[in-house]
Amino acid sequence: MGITSLIVGDTSGLSFGYYHKSCPNFESIVNQKVNQWVKQDPTLAPSLMRLHFHDCAVRGCDASILLNHTGSERSAAASKTLRGFDLIDDIKAALEKACPRTVSCADILTSAARDATVAAGGPFWMVPYGRRDGWVSIAAETRNVPMGYENMDKLIEFFQSRGLNILDLVVLSGILFLERYCRLFLKIVVALIWQRPSDAGAHTIGRCTCGSIQERIYYYNGTNKPDPSVNPGYLNFLRRKCRWASEEIYLDASTPQTFDSVYYNNLQKKMGLLHTDQLLYSDVRTNPIVTAFVSEPFLFYQQFSVSMAKLGNIDVLTGNEGEVRTNCNRR
């Protein structure tokens, strides 16, 4: 597996050597904890990436998603499926012993998301530090975070309002939607799933609960008809498999247990399980990017680190802004 080291985005107020003197073991502690937890539960890797996205999507990367009180972002309906809070608490407890009142929860979450990506078989990138934790966390503000039902115009608008572009949208959509509905096991890079040349033998098992697609196959957009973008033969298969919402179904109809690019060949046949994935292929603005990633898988691998680095620098608090919490769940 290749490793890409990138310095990307506006790092104003942040520094790559921020903890070199005050907490020199910061990154090693985070890495050790992430690897320990992900080894026990590989599904935590995409969960941590998605938790990081939800934090940065509301008020910037300030750990406001971690605050656990009535009316906080964490209590909102949009946050119900978020996971990884216990891991962040474990990391924070270890860091408070090693260097009390020094490392912010925002920096922990950003670093943990990077290490989770690497643990899942994804790329490495440099993370600058110095983020401060925010004071404000409001459940209502999570309504702006895409839930997987929006059209492409809404998605593009949301990303651009946060300094991200269409390329970032295509790369990071998996954090938004894929892990929201699905449990991904073993080696997987969430976002778009392709085989990298160096990972020819890697395997993945990706499954969704049928409840996540029943609206699409039975009463799409409030009608009594299925989503017209679904291949008719595939639709019949899905209806046979998903008679009950609690049943599970594979993401990839052709090679469900193989980490390969056949999943995106399926999109060409209108056999994408999730509507949001199919939109990436059908929309003229995103189709060329998907096509390029399919033909040159390593481009995606590199771009994932670029987009994640940009994500981690959105509207950060630095200097005298915010605080450093001793407990990530409360002020």
PDB file of N, CA, C and O in Angstrom, residues 237-306:
ATOM      1  N   PHE A 237     -34.774  -8.181  -8.059  1.00  0.00           N
ATOM      2  CA  PHE A 237     -33.886  -8.844  -7.105  1.00  0.00           C
ATOM      3  C   PHE A 237     -33.990  -8.191  -5.727  1.00  0.00           C
ATOM      4  O   PHE A 237     -34.100  -8.876  -4.701  1.00  0.00           O
ATOM      5  N   LEU A 238     -33.961  -6.850  -5.695  1.00  0.00           N
ATOM      6  CA  LEU A 238     -34.026  -6.132  -4.427  1.00  0.00           C
ATOM      7  C   LEU A 238     -35.352  -6.383  -3.714  1.00  0.00           C
ATOM      8  O   LEU A 238     -35.390  -6.533  -2.488  1.00  0.00           O
ATOM      9  N   ARG A 239     -36.428  -6.433  -4.467  1.00  0.00           N
ATOM     10  CA  ARG A 239     -37.730  -6.665  -3.849  1.00  0.00           C
ATOM     11  C   ARG A 239     -37.837  -8.076  -3.270  1.00  0.00           C
ATOM     12  O   ARG A 239     -38.486  -8.287  -2.239  1.00  0.00           O
ATOM     13  N   ARG A 240     -37.206  -9.028  -3.917  1.00  0.00           N
ATOM     14  CA  ARG A 240     -37.208 -10.389  -3.373  1.00  0.00           C
ATOM     15  C   ARG A 240     -36.382 -10.470  -2.098  1.00  0.00           C
ATOM     16  O   ARG A 240     -36.755 -11.143  -1.136  1.00  0.00           O
ATOM     17  N   LYS A 241     -35.245  -9.750  -2.101  1.00  0.00           N
ATOM     18  CA  LYS A 241     -34.336  -9.794  -0.960  1.00  0.00           C
ATOM     19  C   LYS A 241     -34.817  -8.943   0.213  1.00  0.00           C
ATOM     20  O   LYS A 241     -34.464  -9.206   1.355  1.00  0.00           O
ATOM     21  N   CYS A 242     -35.582  -7.905  -0.077  1.00  0.00           N
ATOM     22  CA  CYS A 242     -35.927  -6.913   0.955  1.00  0.00           C
ATOM     23  C   CYS A 242     -37.418  -6.895   1.273  1.00  0.00           C
ATOM     24  O   CYS A 242     -38.068  -5.849   1.227  1.00  0.00           O
ATOM     25  N   ARG A 243     -37.941  -8.035   1.597  1.00  0.00           N
ATOM     26  CA  ARG A 243     -39.345  -8.093   2.002  1.00  0.00           C
ATOM     27  C   ARG A 243     -39.524  -7.549   3.413  1.00  0.00           C
ATOM     28  O   ARG A 243     -40.616  -7.127   3.790  1.00  0.00           O
ATOM     29  N   TRP A 244     -38.446  -7.586   4.195  1.00  0.00           N
ATOM     30  CA  TRP A 244     -38.475  -7.082   5.568  1.00  0.00           C
ATOM     31  C   TRP A 244     -37.380  -6.029   5.735  1.00  0.00           C
ATOM     32  O   TRP A 244     -36.269  -6.191   5.255  1.00  0.00           O
ATOM     33  N   ALA A 245     -37.711  -4.963   6.442  1.00  0.00           N
ATOM     34  CA  ALA A 245     -36.762  -3.857   6.631  1.00  0.00           C
ATOM     35  C   ALA A 245     -35.516  -4.286   7.392  1.00  0.00           C
ATOM     36  O   ALA A 245     -34.439  -3.716   7.230  1.00  0.00           O
ATOM     37  N   SER A 246     -35.630  -5.316   8.220  1.00  0.00           N
ATOM     38  CA  SER A 246     -34.506  -5.755   9.047  1.00  0.00           C
ATOM     39  C   SER A 246     -33.514  -6.637   8.287  1.00  0.00           C
ATOM     40  O   SER A 246     -32.414  -6.902   8.782  1.00  0.00           O
ATOM     41  N   GLU A 247     -33.889  -7.093   7.098  1.00  0.00           N
ATOM     42  CA  GLU A 247     -32.984  -7.911   6.306  1.00  0.00           C
ATOM     43  C   GLU A 247     -31.788  -7.084   5.835  1.00  0.00           C
ATOM     44  O   GLU A 247     -31.834  -5.853   5.806  1.00  0.00           O
ATOM     45  N   GLU A 248     -30.703  -7.757   5.447  1.00  0.00           N
ATOM     46  CA  GLU A 248     -29.517  -7.067   4.952  1.00  0.00           C
ATOM     47  C   GLU A 248     -29.239  -7.468   3.510  1.00  0.00           C
ATOM     48  O   GLU A 248     -29.604  -8.566   3.072  1.00  0.00           O
ATOM     49  N   ILE A 249     -28.601  -6.546   2.779  1.00  0.00           N
ATOM     50  CA  ILE A 249     -28.297  -6.798   1.379  1.00  0.00           C
ATOM     51  C   ILE A 249     -26.921  -6.243   1.052  1.00  0.00           C
ATOM     52  O   ILE A 249     -26.489  -5.225   1.623  1.00  0.00           O
ATOM     53  N   TYR A 250     -26.216  -6.906   0.149  1.00  0.00           N
ATOM     54  CA  TYR A 250     -24.873  -6.470  -0.204  1.00  0.00           C
ATOM     55  C   TYR A 250     -24.910  -5.198  -1.052  1.00  0.00           C
ATOM     56  O   TYR A 250     -25.799  -4.992  -1.872  1.00  0.00           O
ATOM     57  N   LEU A 251     -23.879  -4.364  -0.865  1.00  0.00           N
ATOM     58  CA  LEU A 251     -23.718  -3.165  -1.678  1.00  0.00           C
ATOM     59  C   LEU A 251     -23.450  -3.504  -3.139  1.00  0.00           C
ATOM     60  O   LEU A 251     -23.920  -2.824  -4.046  1.00  0.00           O
ATOM     61  N   ASP A 252     -22.684  -4.542  -3.354  1.00  0.00           N
ATOM     62  CA  ASP A 252     -22.234  -4.903  -4.693  1.00  0.00           C
ATOM     63  C   ASP A 252     -22.941  -6.183  -5.120  1.00  0.00           C
ATOM     64  O   ASP A 252     -22.731  -7.247  -4.544  1.00  0.00           O
ATOM     65  N   ALA A 253     -23.787  -6.091  -6.144  1.00  0.00           N
ATOM     66  CA  ALA A 253     -24.571  -7.239  -6.573  1.00  0.00           C
ATOM     67  C   ALA A 253     -23.746  -8.280  -7.312  1.00  0.00           C
ATOM     68  O   ALA A 253     -24.142  -9.436  -7.406  1.00  0.00           O
ATOM     69  N   SER A 254     -22.607  -7.895  -7.855  1.00  0.00           N
ATOM     70  CA  SER A 254     -21.818  -8.797  -8.689  1.00  0.00           C
ATOM     71  C   SER A 254     -20.707  -9.505  -7.923  1.00  0.00           C
ATOM     72  O   SER A 254     -20.561 -10.720  -7.996  1.00  0.00           O
ATOM     73  N   THR A 255     -19.882  -8.729  -7.209  1.00  0.00           N
ATOM     74  CA  THR A 255     -18.779  -9.316  -6.446  1.00  0.00           C
ATOM     75  C   THR A 255     -18.847  -8.772  -5.020  1.00  0.00           C
ATOM     76  O   THR A 255     -18.029  -7.944  -4.623  1.00  0.00           O
ATOM     77  N   PRO A 256     -19.833  -9.207  -4.238  1.00  0.00           N
ATOM     78  CA  PRO A 256     -20.119  -8.591  -2.953  1.00  0.00           C
ATOM     79  C   PRO A 256     -19.021  -8.693  -1.911  1.00  0.00           C
ATOM     80  O   PRO A 256     -18.998  -7.912  -0.973  1.00  0.00           O
ATOM     81  N   GLN A 257     -18.120  -9.652  -2.055  1.00  0.00           N
ATOM     82  CA  GLN A 257     -17.099  -9.820  -1.039  1.00  0.00           C
ATOM     83  C   GLN A 257     -15.700  -9.465  -1.537  1.00  0.00           C
ATOM     84  O   GLN A 257     -14.710  -9.802  -0.904  1.00  0.00           O
ATOM     85  N   THR A 258     -15.641  -8.789  -2.680  1.00  0.00           N
ATOM     86  CA  THR A 258     -14.348  -8.438  -3.251  1.00  0.00           C
ATOM     87  C   THR A 258     -14.174  -6.931  -3.328  1.00  0.00           C
ATOM     88  O   THR A 258     -15.070  -6.211  -3.761  1.00  0.00           O
ATOM     89  N   PHE A 259     -12.992  -6.465  -2.902  1.00  0.00           N
ATOM     90  CA  PHE A 259     -12.674  -5.040  -2.948  1.00  0.00           C
ATOM     91  C   PHE A 259     -12.233  -4.703  -4.372  1.00  0.00           C
ATOM     92  O   PHE A 259     -11.070  -4.854  -4.733  1.00  0.00           O
ATOM     93  N   ASP A 260     -13.177  -4.301  -5.222  1.00  0.00           N
ATOM     94  CA  ASP A 260     -12.845  -4.078  -6.624  1.00  0.00           C
ATOM     95  C   ASP A 260     -13.725  -2.977  -7.211  1.00  0.00           C
ATOM     96  O   ASP A 260     -14.546  -2.380  -6.530  1.00  0.00           O
ATOM     97  N   SER A 261     -13.504  -2.700  -8.504  1.00  0.00           N
ATOM     98  CA  SER A 261     -14.209  -1.613  -9.168  1.00  0.00           C
ATOM     99  C   SER A 261     -15.489  -2.057  -9.859  1.00  0.00           C
ATOM    100  O   SER A 261     -16.151  -1.260 -10.512  1.00  0.00           O
ATOM    101  N   VAL A 262     -15.850  -3.331  -9.701  1.00  0.00           N
ATOM    102  CA  VAL A 262     -17.062  -3.834 -10.342  1.00  0.00           C
ATOM    103  C   VAL A 262     -18.295  -3.087  -9.840  1.00  0.00           C
ATOM    104  O   VAL A 262     -19.274  -2.923 -10.562  1.00  0.00           O
ATOM    105  N   TYR A 263     -18.227  -2.612  -8.598  1.00  0.00           N
ATOM    106  CA  TYR A 263     -19.352  -1.835  -8.041  1.00  0.00           C
ATOM    107  C   TYR A 263     -19.705  -0.670  -8.962  1.00  0.00           C
ATOM    108  O   TYR A 263     -20.874  -0.354  -9.168  1.00  0.00           O
ATOM    109  N   TYR A 264     -18.696  -0.019  -9.529  1.00  0.00           N
ATOM    110  CA  TYR A 264     -18.961   1.127 -10.395  1.00  0.00           C
ATOM    111  C   TYR A 264     -19.315   0.732 -11.817  1.00  0.00           C
ATOM    112  O   TYR A 264     -19.958   1.490 -12.535  1.00  0.00           O
ATOM    113  N   ASN A 265     -18.936  -0.469 -12.217  1.00  0.00           N
ATOM    114  CA  ASN A 265     -19.484  -1.010 -13.453  1.00  0.00           C
ATOM    115  C   ASN A 265     -20.975  -1.229 -13.291  1.00  0.00           C
ATOM    116  O   ASN A 265     -21.767  -1.034 -14.215  1.00  0.00           O
ATOM    117  N   ASN A 266     -21.370  -1.609 -12.076  1.00  0.00           N
ATOM    118  CA  ASN A 266     -22.788  -1.803 -11.795  1.00  0.00           C
ATOM    119  C   ASN A 266     -23.574  -0.504 -11.926  1.00  0.00           C
ATOM    120  O   ASN A 266     -24.737  -0.500 -12.341  1.00  0.00           O
ATOM    121  N   LEU A 267     -22.943   0.617 -11.572  1.00  0.00           N
ATOM    122  CA  LEU A 267     -23.629   1.900 -11.707  1.00  0.00           C
ATOM    123  C   LEU A 267     -23.955   2.189 -13.170  1.00  0.00           C
ATOM    124  O   LEU A 267     -25.005   2.771 -13.478  1.00  0.00           O
ATOM    125  N   GLN A 268     -23.070   1.789 -14.053  1.00  0.00           N
ATOM    126  CA  GLN A 268     -23.335   1.976 -15.478  1.00  0.00           C
ATOM    127  C   GLN A 268     -24.553   1.174 -15.923  1.00  0.00           C
ATOM    128  O   GLN A 268     -25.222   1.523 -16.890  1.00  0.00           O
ATOM    129  N   LYS A 269     -24.841   0.094 -15.202  1.00  0.00           N
ATOM    130  CA  LYS A 269     -25.998  -0.740 -15.517  1.00  0.00           C
ATOM    131  C   LYS A 269     -27.234  -0.358 -14.685  1.00  0.00           C
ATOM    132  O   LYS A 269     -28.214  -1.085 -14.647  1.00  0.00           O
ATOM    133  N   LYS A 270     -27.146   0.795 -13.989  1.00  0.00           N
ATOM    134  CA  LYS A 270     -28.216   1.263 -13.099  1.00  0.00           C
ATOM    135  C   LYS A 270     -28.451   0.274 -11.953  1.00  0.00           C
ATOM    136  O   LYS A 270     -29.582  -0.004 -11.568  1.00  0.00           O
ATOM    137  N   MET A 271     -27.354  -0.238 -11.414  1.00  0.00           N
ATOM    138  CA  MET A 271     -27.439  -1.201 -10.332  1.00  0.00           C
ATOM    139  C   MET A 271     -26.739  -0.692  -9.079  1.00  0.00           C
ATOM    140  O   MET A 271     -26.157  -1.457  -8.308  1.00  0.00           O
ATOM    141  N   GLY A 272     -26.785   0.622  -8.870  1.00  0.00           N
ATOM    142  CA  GLY A 272     -26.272   1.185  -7.633  1.00  0.00           C
ATOM    143  C   GLY A 272     -27.312   1.019  -6.538  1.00  0.00           C
ATOM    144  O   GLY A 272     -28.474   1.378  -6.720  1.00  0.00           O
ATOM    145  N   LEU A 273     -26.913   0.463  -5.398  1.00  0.00           N
ATOM    146  CA  LEU A 273     -27.876   0.188  -4.343  1.00  0.00           C
ATOM    147  C   LEU A 273     -28.464   1.462  -3.751  1.00  0.00           C
ATOM    148  O   LEU A 273     -29.659   1.559  -3.525  1.00  0.00           O
ATOM    149  N   LEU A 274     -27.610   2.466  -3.513  1.00  0.00           N
ATOM    150  CA  LEU A 274     -28.064   3.715  -2.905  1.00  0.00           C
ATOM    151  C   LEU A 274     -28.297   4.789  -3.964  1.00  0.00           C
ATOM    152  O   LEU A 274     -27.489   4.950  -4.879  1.00  0.00           O
ATOM    153  N   HIS A 275     -29.370   5.514  -3.832  1.00  0.00           N
ATOM    154  CA  HIS A 275     -29.718   6.543  -4.822  1.00  0.00           C
ATOM    155  C   HIS A 275     -28.640   7.607  -4.934  1.00  0.00           C
ATOM    156  O   HIS A 275     -28.359   8.097  -6.030  1.00  0.00           O
ATOM    157  N   THR A 276     -28.022   7.955  -3.809  1.00  0.00           N
ATOM    158  CA  THR A 276     -26.991   8.998  -3.834  1.00  0.00           C
ATOM    159  C   THR A 276     -25.790   8.571  -4.662  1.00  0.00           C
ATOM    160  O   THR A 276     -25.179   9.384  -5.348  1.00  0.00           O
ATOM    161  N   ASP A 277     -25.421   7.297  -4.614  1.00  0.00           N
ATOM    162  CA  ASP A 277     -24.324   6.809  -5.448  1.00  0.00           C
ATOM    163  C   ASP A 277     -24.698   6.892  -6.919  1.00  0.00           C
ATOM    164  O   ASP A 277     -23.887   7.290  -7.755  1.00  0.00           O
ATOM    165  N   GLN A 278     -25.931   6.523  -7.246  1.00  0.00           N
ATOM    166  CA  GLN A 278     -26.370   6.560  -8.632  1.00  0.00           C
ATOM    167  C   GLN A 278     -26.378   7.991  -9.168  1.00  0.00           C
ATOM    168  O   GLN A 278     -26.074   8.237 -10.329  1.00  0.00           O
ATOM    169  N   LEU A 279     -26.696   8.960  -8.299  1.00  0.00           N
ATOM    170  CA  LEU A 279     -26.679  10.371  -8.702  1.00  0.00           C
ATOM    171  C   LEU A 279     -25.281  10.799  -9.116  1.00  0.00           C
ATOM    172  O   LEU A 279     -25.115  11.557 -10.073  1.00  0.00           O
ATOM    173  N   LEU A 280     -24.277  10.331  -8.404  1.00  0.00           N
ATOM    174  CA  LEU A 280     -22.903  10.698  -8.745  1.00  0.00           C
ATOM    175  C   LEU A 280     -22.551  10.265 -10.156  1.00  0.00           C
ATOM    176  O   LEU A 280     -21.794  10.935 -10.846  1.00  0.00           O
ATOM    177  N   TYR A 281     -23.123   9.154 -10.573  1.00  0.00           N
ATOM    178  CA  TYR A 281     -22.833   8.669 -11.913  1.00  0.00           C
ATOM    179  C   TYR A 281     -23.714   9.332 -12.973  1.00  0.00           C
ATOM    180  O   TYR A 281     -23.284   9.597 -14.090  1.00  0.00           O
ATOM    181  N   SER A 282     -24.968   9.641 -12.622  1.00  0.00           N
ATOM    182  CA  SER A 282     -25.913  10.141 -13.622  1.00  0.00           C
ATOM    183  C   SER A 282     -25.820  11.637 -13.861  1.00  0.00           C
ATOM    184  O   SER A 282     -26.166  12.120 -14.931  1.00  0.00           O
ATOM    185  N   ASP A 283     -25.344  12.395 -12.874  1.00  0.00           N
ATOM    186  CA  ASP A 283     -25.274  13.844 -13.028  1.00  0.00           C
ATOM    187  C   ASP A 283     -24.084  14.228 -13.908  1.00  0.00           C
ATOM    188  O   ASP A 283     -22.972  13.742 -13.702  1.00  0.00           O
ATOM    189  N   VAL A 284     -24.313  15.114 -14.871  1.00  0.00           N
ATOM    190  CA  VAL A 284     -23.258  15.473 -15.833  1.00  0.00           C
ATOM    191  C   VAL A 284     -22.088  16.186 -15.165  1.00  0.00           C
ATOM    192  O   VAL A 284     -20.976  16.198 -15.702  1.00  0.00           O
ATOM    193  N   ARG A 285     -22.311  16.784 -14.001  1.00  0.00           N
ATOM    194  CA  ARG A 285     -21.245  17.512 -13.321  1.00  0.00           C
ATOM    195  C   ARG A 285     -20.305  16.577 -12.566  1.00  0.00           C
ATOM    196  O   ARG A 285     -19.125  16.899 -12.365  1.00  0.00           O
ATOM    197  N   THR A 286     -20.814  15.451 -12.112  1.00  0.00           N
ATOM    198  CA  THR A 286     -19.991  14.535 -11.320  1.00  0.00           C
ATOM    199  C   THR A 286     -19.583  13.268 -12.077  1.00  0.00           C
ATOM    200  O   THR A 286     -18.616  12.614 -11.702  1.00  0.00           O
ATOM    201  N   ASN A 287     -20.313  12.956 -13.141  1.00  0.00           N
ATOM    202  CA  ASN A 287     -20.002  11.751 -13.905  1.00  0.00           C
ATOM    203  C   ASN A 287     -18.552  11.694 -14.403  1.00  0.00           C
ATOM    204  O   ASN A 287     -17.900  10.644 -14.295  1.00  0.00           O
ATOM    205  N   PRO A 288     -17.995  12.798 -14.950  1.00  0.00           N
ATOM    206  CA  PRO A 288     -16.602  12.726 -15.422  1.00  0.00           C
ATOM    207  C   PRO A 288     -15.606  12.388 -14.321  1.00  0.00           C
ATOM    208  O   PRO A 288     -14.596  11.712 -14.572  1.00  0.00           O
ATOM    209  N   ILE A 289     -15.896  12.834 -13.095  1.00  0.00           N
ATOM    210  CA  ILE A 289     -14.997  12.542 -11.987  1.00  0.00           C
ATOM    211  C   ILE A 289     -15.077  11.068 -11.623  1.00  0.00           C
ATOM    212  O   ILE A 289     -14.052  10.394 -11.441  1.00  0.00           O
ATOM    213  N   VAL A 290     -16.302  10.547 -11.530  1.00  0.00           N
ATOM    214  CA  VAL A 290     -16.483   9.126 -11.240  1.00  0.00           C
ATOM    215  C   VAL A 290     -15.801   8.284 -12.307  1.00  0.00           C
ATOM    216  O   VAL A 290     -15.086   7.323 -12.009  1.00  0.00           O
ATOM    217  N   THR A 291     -16.001   8.655 -13.575  1.00  0.00           N
ATOM    218  CA  THR A 291     -15.409   7.915 -14.683  1.00  0.00           C
ATOM    219  C   THR A 291     -13.886   7.929 -14.609  1.00  0.00           C
ATOM    220  O   THR A 291     -13.218   6.910 -14.843  1.00  0.00           O
ATOM    221  N   ALA A 292     -13.334   9.076 -14.256  1.00  0.00           N
ATOM    222  CA  ALA A 292     -11.869   9.183 -14.142  1.00  0.00           C
ATOM    223  C   ALA A 292     -11.342   8.308 -13.016  1.00  0.00           C
ATOM    224  O   ALA A 292     -10.307   7.647 -13.164  1.00  0.00           O
ATOM    225  N   PHE A 293     -12.049   8.288 -11.896  1.00  0.00           N
ATOM    226  CA  PHE A 293     -11.622   7.458 -10.775  1.00  0.00           C
ATOM    227  C   PHE A 293     -11.715   5.971 -11.107  1.00  0.00           C
ATOM    228  O   PHE A 293     -10.901   5.169 -10.654  1.00  0.00           O
ATOM    229  N   VAL A 294     -12.729   5.603 -11.887  1.00  0.00           N
ATOM    230  CA  VAL A 294     -12.873   4.201 -12.269  1.00  0.00           C
ATOM    231  C   VAL A 294     -11.717   3.768 -13.164  1.00  0.00           C
ATOM    232  O   VAL A 294     -11.151   2.684 -13.004  1.00  0.00           O
ATOM    233  N   SER A 295     -11.344   4.626 -14.108  1.00  0.00           N
ATOM    234  CA  SER A 295     -10.273   4.274 -15.045  1.00  0.00           C
ATOM    235  C   SER A 295      -8.889   4.420 -14.426  1.00  0.00           C
ATOM    236  O   SER A 295      -7.943   3.725 -14.818  1.00  0.00           O
ATOM    237  N   GLU A 296      -8.753   5.318 -13.432  1.00  0.00           N
ATOM    238  CA  GLU A 296      -7.466   5.539 -12.763  1.00  0.00           C
ATOM    239  C   GLU A 296      -7.690   5.516 -11.256  1.00  0.00           C
ATOM    240  O   GLU A 296      -7.749   6.558 -10.601  1.00  0.00           O
ATOM    241  N   PRO A 297      -7.825   4.333 -10.662  1.00  0.00           N
ATOM    242  CA  PRO A 297      -8.168   4.220  -9.244  1.00  0.00           C
ATOM    243  C   PRO A 297      -7.247   4.984  -8.310  1.00  0.00           C
ATOM    244  O   PRO A 297      -7.695   5.475  -7.274  1.00  0.00           O
ATOM    245  N   PHE A 298      -5.971   5.093  -8.645  1.00  0.00           N
ATOM    246  CA  PHE A 298      -5.048   5.760  -7.730  1.00  0.00           C
ATOM    247  C   PHE A 298      -5.338   7.254  -7.625  1.00  0.00           C
ATOM    248  O   PHE A 298      -4.974   7.886  -6.636  1.00  0.00           O
ATOM    249  N   LEU A 299      -5.996   7.831  -8.627  1.00  0.00           N
ATOM    250  CA  LEU A 299      -6.391   9.239  -8.544  1.00  0.00           C
ATOM    251  C   LEU A 299      -7.321   9.464  -7.359  1.00  0.00           C
ATOM    252  O   LEU A 299      -7.218  10.451  -6.642  1.00  0.00           O
ATOM    253  N   PHE A 300      -8.250   8.526  -7.191  1.00  0.00           N
ATOM    254  CA  PHE A 300      -9.157   8.626  -6.034  1.00  0.00           C
ATOM    255  C   PHE A 300      -8.383   8.510  -4.732  1.00  0.00           C
ATOM    256  O   PHE A 300      -8.609   9.264  -3.786  1.00  0.00           O
ATOM    257  N   TYR A 301      -7.485   7.561  -4.681  1.00  0.00           N
ATOM    258  CA  TYR A 301      -6.686   7.333  -3.480  1.00  0.00           C
ATOM    259  C   TYR A 301      -5.957   8.604  -3.059  1.00  0.00           C
ATOM    260  O   TYR A 301      -5.955   8.985  -1.889  1.00  0.00           O
ATOM    261  N   GLN A 302      -5.370   9.283  -4.034  1.00  0.00           N
ATOM    262  CA  GLN A 302      -4.668  10.533  -3.743  1.00  0.00           C
ATOM    263  C   GLN A 302      -5.636  11.649  -3.373  1.00  0.00           C
ATOM    264  O   GLN A 302      -5.413  12.408  -2.431  1.00  0.00           O
ATOM    265  N   GLN A 303      -6.739  11.770  -4.120  1.00  0.00           N
ATOM    266  CA  GLN A 303      -7.672  12.859  -3.885  1.00  0.00           C
ATOM    267  C   GLN A 303      -8.387  12.723  -2.550  1.00  0.00           C
ATOM    268  O   GLN A 303      -8.773  13.720  -1.946  1.00  0.00           O
ATOM    269  N   PHE A 304      -8.563  11.498  -2.075  1.00  0.00           N
ATOM    270  CA  PHE A 304      -9.224  11.318  -0.791  1.00  0.00           C
ATOM    271  C   PHE A 304      -8.453  12.034   0.318  1.00  0.00           C
ATOM    272  O   PHE A 304      -9.034  12.697   1.174  1.00  0.00           O
ATOM    273  N   SER A 305      -7.134  11.918   0.309  1.00  0.00           N
ATOM    274  CA  SER A 305      -6.328  12.587   1.322  1.00  0.00           C
ATOM    275  C   SER A 305      -6.399  14.100   1.170  1.00  0.00           C
ATOM    276  O   SER A 305      -6.436  14.842   2.160  1.00  0.00           O
ATOM    277  N   VAL A 306      -6.449  14.584  -0.058  1.00  0.00           N
ATOM    278  CA  VAL A 306      -6.551  16.030  -0.300  1.00  0.00           C
ATOM    279  C   VAL A 306      -7.874  16.564   0.253  1.00  0.00           C
ATOM    280  O   VAL A 306      -7.910  17.571   0.971  1.00  0.00           O
TER     281      VAL A 306
END
